[in-house]
Short mmCIF file of C-alpha atoms in Angstrom, two decimals:
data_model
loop_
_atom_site.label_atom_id
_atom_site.label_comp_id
_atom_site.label_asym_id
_atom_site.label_seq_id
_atom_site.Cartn_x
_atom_site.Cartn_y
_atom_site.Cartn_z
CA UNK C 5 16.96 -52.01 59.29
CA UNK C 6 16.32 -54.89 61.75
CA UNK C 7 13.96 -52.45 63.72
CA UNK C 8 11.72 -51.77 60.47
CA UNK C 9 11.71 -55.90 59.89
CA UNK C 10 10.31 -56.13 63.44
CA UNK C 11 8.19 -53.71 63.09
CA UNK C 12 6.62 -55.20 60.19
CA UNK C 13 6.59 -58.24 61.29
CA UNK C 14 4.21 -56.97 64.16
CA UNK C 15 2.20 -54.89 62.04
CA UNK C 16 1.75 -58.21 60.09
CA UNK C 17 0.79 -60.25 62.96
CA UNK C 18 -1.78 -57.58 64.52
CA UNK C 19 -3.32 -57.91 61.19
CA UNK C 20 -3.80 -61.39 60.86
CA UNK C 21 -5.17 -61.52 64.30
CA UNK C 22 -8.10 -59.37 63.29
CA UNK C 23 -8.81 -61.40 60.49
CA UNK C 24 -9.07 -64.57 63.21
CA UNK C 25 -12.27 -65.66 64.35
CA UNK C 26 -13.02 -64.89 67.88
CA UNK C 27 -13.99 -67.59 70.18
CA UNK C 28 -13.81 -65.97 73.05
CA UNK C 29 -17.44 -66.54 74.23
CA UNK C 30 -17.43 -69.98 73.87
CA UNK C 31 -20.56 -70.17 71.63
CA UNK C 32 -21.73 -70.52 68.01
CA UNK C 33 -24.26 -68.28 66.51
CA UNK C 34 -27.71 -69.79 67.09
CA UNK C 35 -29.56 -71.21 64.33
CA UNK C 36 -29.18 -73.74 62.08
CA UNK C 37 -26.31 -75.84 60.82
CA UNK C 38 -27.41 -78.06 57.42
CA UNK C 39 -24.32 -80.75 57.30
CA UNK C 40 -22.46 -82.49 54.47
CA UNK C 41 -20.37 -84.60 52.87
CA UNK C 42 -18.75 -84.59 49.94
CA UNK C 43 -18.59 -88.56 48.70
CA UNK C 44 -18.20 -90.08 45.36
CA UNK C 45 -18.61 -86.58 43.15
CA UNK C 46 -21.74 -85.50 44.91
CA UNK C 47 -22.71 -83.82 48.22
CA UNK C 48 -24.74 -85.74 50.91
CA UNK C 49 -27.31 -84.58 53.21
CA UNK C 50 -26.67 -85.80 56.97
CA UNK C 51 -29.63 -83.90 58.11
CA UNK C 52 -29.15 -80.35 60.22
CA UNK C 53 -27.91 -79.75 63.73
CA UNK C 54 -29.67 -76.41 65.76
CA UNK C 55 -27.24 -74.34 68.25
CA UNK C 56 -29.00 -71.93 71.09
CA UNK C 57 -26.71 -70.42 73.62
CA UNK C 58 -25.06 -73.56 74.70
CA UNK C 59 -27.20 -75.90 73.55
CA UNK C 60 -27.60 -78.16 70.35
CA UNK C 61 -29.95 -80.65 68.73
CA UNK C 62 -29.93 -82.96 66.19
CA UNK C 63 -29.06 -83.86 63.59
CA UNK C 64 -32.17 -86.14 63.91
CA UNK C 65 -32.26 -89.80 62.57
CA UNK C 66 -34.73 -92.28 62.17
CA UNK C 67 -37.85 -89.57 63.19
CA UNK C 68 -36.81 -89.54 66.83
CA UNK C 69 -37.85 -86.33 68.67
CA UNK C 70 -34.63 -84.10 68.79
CA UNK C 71 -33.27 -83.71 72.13
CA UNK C 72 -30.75 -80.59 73.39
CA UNK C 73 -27.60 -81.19 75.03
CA UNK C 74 -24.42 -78.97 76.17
CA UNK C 75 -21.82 -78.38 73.90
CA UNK C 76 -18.47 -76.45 74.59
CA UNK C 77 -16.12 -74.52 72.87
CA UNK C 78 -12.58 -73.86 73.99
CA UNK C 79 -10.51 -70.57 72.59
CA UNK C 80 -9.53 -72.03 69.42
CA UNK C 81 -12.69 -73.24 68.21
CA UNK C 82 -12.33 -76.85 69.21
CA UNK C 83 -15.82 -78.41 69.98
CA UNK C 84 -16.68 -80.98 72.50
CA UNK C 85 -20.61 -82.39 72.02
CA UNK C 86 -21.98 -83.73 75.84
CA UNK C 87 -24.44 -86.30 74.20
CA UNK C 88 -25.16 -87.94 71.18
CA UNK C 89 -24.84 -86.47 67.94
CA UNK C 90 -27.43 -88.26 65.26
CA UNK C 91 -25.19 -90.76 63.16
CA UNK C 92 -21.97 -89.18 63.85
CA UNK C 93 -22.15 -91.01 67.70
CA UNK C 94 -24.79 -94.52 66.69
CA UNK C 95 -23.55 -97.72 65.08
CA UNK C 96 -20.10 -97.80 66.67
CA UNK C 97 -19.31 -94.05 64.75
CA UNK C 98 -17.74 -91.52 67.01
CA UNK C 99 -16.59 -88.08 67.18
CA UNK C 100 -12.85 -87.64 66.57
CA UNK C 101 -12.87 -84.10 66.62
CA UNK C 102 -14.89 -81.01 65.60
CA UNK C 103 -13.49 -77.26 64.18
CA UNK C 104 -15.39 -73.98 63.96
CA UNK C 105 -14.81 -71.95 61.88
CA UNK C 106 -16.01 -67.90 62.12
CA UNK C 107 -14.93 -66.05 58.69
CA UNK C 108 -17.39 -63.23 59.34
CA UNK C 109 -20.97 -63.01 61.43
CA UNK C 110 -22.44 -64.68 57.81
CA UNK C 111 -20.43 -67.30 57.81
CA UNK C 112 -20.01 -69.64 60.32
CA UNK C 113 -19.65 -73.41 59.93
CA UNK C 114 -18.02 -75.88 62.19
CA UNK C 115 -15.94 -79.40 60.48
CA UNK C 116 -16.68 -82.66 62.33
CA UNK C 117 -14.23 -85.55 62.08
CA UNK C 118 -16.25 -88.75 62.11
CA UNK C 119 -14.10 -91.98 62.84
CA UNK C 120 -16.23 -95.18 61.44
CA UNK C 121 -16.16 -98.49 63.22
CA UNK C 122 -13.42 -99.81 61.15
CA UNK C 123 -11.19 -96.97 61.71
CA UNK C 124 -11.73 -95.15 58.36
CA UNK C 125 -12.52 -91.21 58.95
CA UNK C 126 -14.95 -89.42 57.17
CA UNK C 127 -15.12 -85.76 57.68
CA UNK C 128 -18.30 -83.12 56.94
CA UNK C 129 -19.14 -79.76 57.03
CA UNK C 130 -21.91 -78.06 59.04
CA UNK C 131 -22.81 -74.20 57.69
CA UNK C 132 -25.15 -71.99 59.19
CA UNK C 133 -28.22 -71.59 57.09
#
């Protein structure tokens, strides 16, 4: 009895594990990420950010030329931007932290945690379009 409970359990696990985005590479798929939030019963546009290999760009304020910079990605899907990220890093904003997610090779979005100057967080989505 105890060896068919473990043995479920296992088969269990193994399966959820499948269903986990892999991260293993370190890398979003390229292309383009429109971002979001959700404020006051509507959705807001806070412009798009563009991944290639290890690069991104954007999202662009204010007409400035976009720029790349490094990003990295660690096993668990945890993001770490090496420059400035549009709004989310001007005007005393900054990053708290950013999630990918990877439900299939459709659908990938990431979720960045913005903390605002007076310590309020605000938090957005990115999905690939």
């Amino acid at each position: 009895m105890a060896l068919r409970i473990i043995l479920r359990f296992l088969l269990l696990a193994s399966a959820a594990g499948g269903a986990r985005a892999d991260f293993t590479d370190g890398k979003l798929p390229d292309g383009t990420y429109h971002c979001e939030v959700y404020l006051l019963g509507m959705f807001i546009n806070l412009g798009d950010i563009t991944i290639k290999g290890d690069l991104y760009s954007g999202p662009v304020t204010f007409g400035a030329a976009p720029q790349a910079y490094n990003y990295q990605m660690n096993p668990n899907g945890e993001i770490s931007w090496l420059g400035p990220v549009g709004g989310y890093t001007s005007g005393g904003n900054s990053i708290s932290t950013t999630q990918a997610t990877l439900d299939g090779p459709g659908s990938p979005s990431f979720d960045i945690i913005m903390k605002q100057p007076d310590g309020a967080f605000t938090a957005s989505t990115c999905t690939k379009g």
